[in-house]
Amino acid sequence: MTPGPGGTHLEVVVRPPALEASGTAGYPFMTRSEQGQEVRELFATTGAAYDARHYGVGYRTLIADRQRIVSQLLRSLALAPEARVLDVACGPGRMLADGASLGLLVTGLDMSMDMLRTARSQLSPKAGLTQGDALALPFKTSAFDAVNCSGLIE
């Protein structure tokens, strides 16, 4: 642990056993293009299944708990009606739906077209949805009043 500007910072690095055994530092062990392809394949046909698995079950899940926290944080910002909000790695659009219910202009970005289709099914046509890469945002600087990126790494 190292001290950081906001307190103590804990950095955890996990190396795949095969790389550890070979003594290869190996990062990144996949090109950015290969990583993007892995993500697209992982979420290619699972948008609705992902949503049901994490939000439609009768018990708590980490992802549903995280969404509750994000929703509370979004409400605590007390953004003006029609403030522009971006959700990077928006998945099935739960945060976007929360923002839209507050009168915010919401836009979601995700690599998975199936996740975007799932998000679209629960959002009004006013919500913007864009397929894209979180490492190369296709938006102008200062296009949004608030940005959420809590679902990118799970």
Coordinates of C-alpha atoms in Angstrom, one line a residue:
M1 CA 0.0 0.0 0.0
T2 CA 1.2 3.5 -0.8
P3 CA -0.1 6.8 0.3
G4 CA -2.0 8.7 -2.4
P5 CA -3.7 12.1 -2.7
G6 CA -7.0 10.6 -1.4
G7 CA -5.5 8.4 1.3
T8 CA -4.0 5.0 1.0
H9 CA -3.8 3.3 -2.4
L10 CA -3.8 -0.4 -2.8
E11 CA -2.6 -1.8 -6.1
V12 CA -3.2 -5.5 -6.9
V13 CA -1.6 -7.1 -9.9
V14 CA -2.6 -10.6 -10.8
R15 CA -0.5 -12.5 -13.3
P16 CA -1.8 -15.6 -15.1
P17 CA -0.1 -18.7 -13.8
A18 CA 1.4 -19.6 -17.2
L19 CA 3.1 -16.2 -17.4
E20 CA 4.3 -16.4 -13.8
A21 CA 5.8 -19.9 -14.4
S22 CA 7.6 -18.8 -17.5
G23 CA 9.1 -15.7 -15.7
T24 CA 7.6 -13.5 -18.4
A25 CA 6.4 -10.1 -17.3
G26 CA 4.1 -10.4 -20.4
Y27 CA 2.0 -7.3 -19.9
P28 CA 0.2 -6.6 -22.0
F29 CA 0.0 -10.2 -23.0
M30 CA -2.8 -9.4 -25.5
T31 CA -2.8 -6.6 -28.0
R32 CA -5.5 -3.9 -27.5
S33 CA -7.3 -5.3 -30.5
E34 CA -7.2 -8.8 -29.1
Q35 CA -8.5 -7.5 -25.8
G36 CA -11.4 -5.7 -27.5
Q37 CA -12.3 -8.8 -29.5
E38 CA -12.3 -10.9 -26.2
V39 CA -14.8 -8.4 -24.7
R40 CA -17.0 -8.3 -27.8
E41 CA -17.1 -12.1 -27.8
L42 CA -17.8 -12.4 -24.1
F43 CA -20.8 -10.0 -24.3
A44 CA -21.9 -10.8 -27.9
T45 CA -25.2 -12.6 -27.1
T46 CA -25.6 -12.1 -23.4
G47 CA -27.0 -8.7 -22.8
A48 CA -30.4 -9.9 -21.6
A49 CA -28.9 -12.9 -19.8
Y50 CA -26.4 -10.6 -18.0
D51 CA -29.2 -8.3 -17.0
A52 CA -31.4 -11.1 -15.6
R53 CA -28.4 -12.8 -13.9
H54 CA -27.4 -9.7 -12.0
Y55 CA -30.6 -7.8 -11.5
G56 CA -33.4 -10.3 -11.8
V57 CA -32.5 -12.7 -9.1
G58 CA -33.9 -13.0 -5.7
Y59 CA -30.6 -12.4 -3.9
R60 CA -27.9 -9.7 -3.8
T61 CA -25.2 -9.6 -6.4
L62 CA -22.0 -7.5 -6.5
I63 CA -23.1 -5.8 -9.7
A64 CA -26.6 -5.0 -8.4
D65 CA -25.1 -3.6 -5.2
R66 CA -22.6 -1.5 -7.2
Q67 CA -25.6 -0.2 -9.3
R68 CA -27.4 0.8 -6.1
I69 CA -24.3 2.8 -4.9
V70 CA -23.9 4.5 -8.3
S71 CA -27.6 5.4 -8.3
Q72 CA -27.3 7.0 -4.9
L73 CA -24.2 8.9 -6.0
L74 CA -25.9 10.1 -9.1
R75 CA -28.8 11.4 -7.1
S76 CA -26.5 13.1 -4.6
L77 CA -24.9 15.1 -7.4
A78 CA -28.2 17.0 -7.7
L79 CA -27.5 17.7 -11.3
A80 CA -29.8 20.2 -13.1
P81 CA -32.6 18.7 -15.2
E82 CA -31.2 18.0 -18.7
A83 CA -27.6 17.8 -17.5
R84 CA -25.7 15.5 -19.9
V85 CA -24.4 12.3 -18.3
L86 CA -22.2 9.6 -19.9
D87 CA -22.1 6.0 -18.7
V88 CA -18.9 4.3 -20.1
A89 CA -19.3 0.5 -20.3
C90 CA -23.1 1.0 -19.8
G91 CA -24.0 -2.7 -20.1
P92 CA -27.7 -3.2 -19.9
G93 CA -28.4 0.5 -19.2
R94 CA -29.4 0.4 -15.5
M95 CA -27.5 3.6 -14.6
L96 CA -28.9 5.3 -17.7
A97 CA -32.4 4.4 -16.7
D98 CA -31.8 5.9 -13.3
G99 CA -30.4 9.1 -14.8
A100 CA -33.3 9.4 -17.3
S101 CA -35.8 9.1 -14.4
L102 CA -34.1 12.2 -12.9
G103 CA -34.6 14.1 -16.1
L104 CA -31.0 13.9 -17.2
L105 CA -29.9 13.5 -20.8
V106 CA -28.2 10.2 -20.7
T107 CA -25.7 8.6 -23.2
G108 CA -24.3 5.1 -22.9
L109 CA -21.1 3.7 -24.5
D110 CA -20.4 0.0 -24.7
M111 CA -18.4 -2.3 -26.9
S112 CA -21.2 -4.9 -27.0
M113 CA -24.0 -4.3 -29.4
D114 CA -26.1 -6.8 -27.6
M115 CA -25.7 -4.9 -24.3
L116 CA -26.7 -1.7 -26.2
R117 CA -29.8 -3.5 -27.6
T118 CA -30.7 -4.6 -24.0
A119 CA -30.2 -1.0 -22.8
R120 CA -32.3 0.4 -25.6
S121 CA -35.2 -1.9 -24.7
Q122 CA -35.5 -0.1 -21.3
L123 CA -34.8 3.4 -22.3
S124 CA -36.6 6.1 -24.2
P125 CA -35.6 7.1 -27.7
K126 CA -34.0 10.3 -26.2
A127 CA -31.2 8.2 -24.6
G128 CA -28.1 8.2 -26.7
L129 CA -26.3 4.8 -27.2
T130 CA -23.0 4.4 -28.9
Q131 CA -20.9 1.3 -29.6
G132 CA -17.3 2.1 -28.9
D133 CA -14.1 1.7 -26.9
A134 CA -13.7 3.2 -23.5
L135 CA -10.0 3.8 -24.3
A136 CA -10.9 6.0 -27.3
L137 CA -14.1 7.9 -26.4
P138 CA -15.8 9.2 -29.5
F139 CA -17.1 12.4 -27.8
K140 CA -15.9 15.9 -27.8
T141 CA -14.1 17.2 -24.7
S142 CA -16.5 18.7 -22.1
A143 CA -19.5 17.1 -23.9
F144 CA -20.9 15.9 -20.6
D145 CA -21.6 17.3 -17.2
A146 CA -20.9 14.0 -15.4
V147 CA -19.3 10.7 -16.4
N148 CA -19.7 7.3 -14.8
C149 CA -17.3 4.4 -15.5
S150 CA -18.0 2.0 -12.7
G151 CA -18.9 -1.1 -14.7
L152 CA -15.8 -1.4 -16.9
I153 CA -13.8 -3.8 -14.8
E154 CA -15.6 -6.7 -13.3

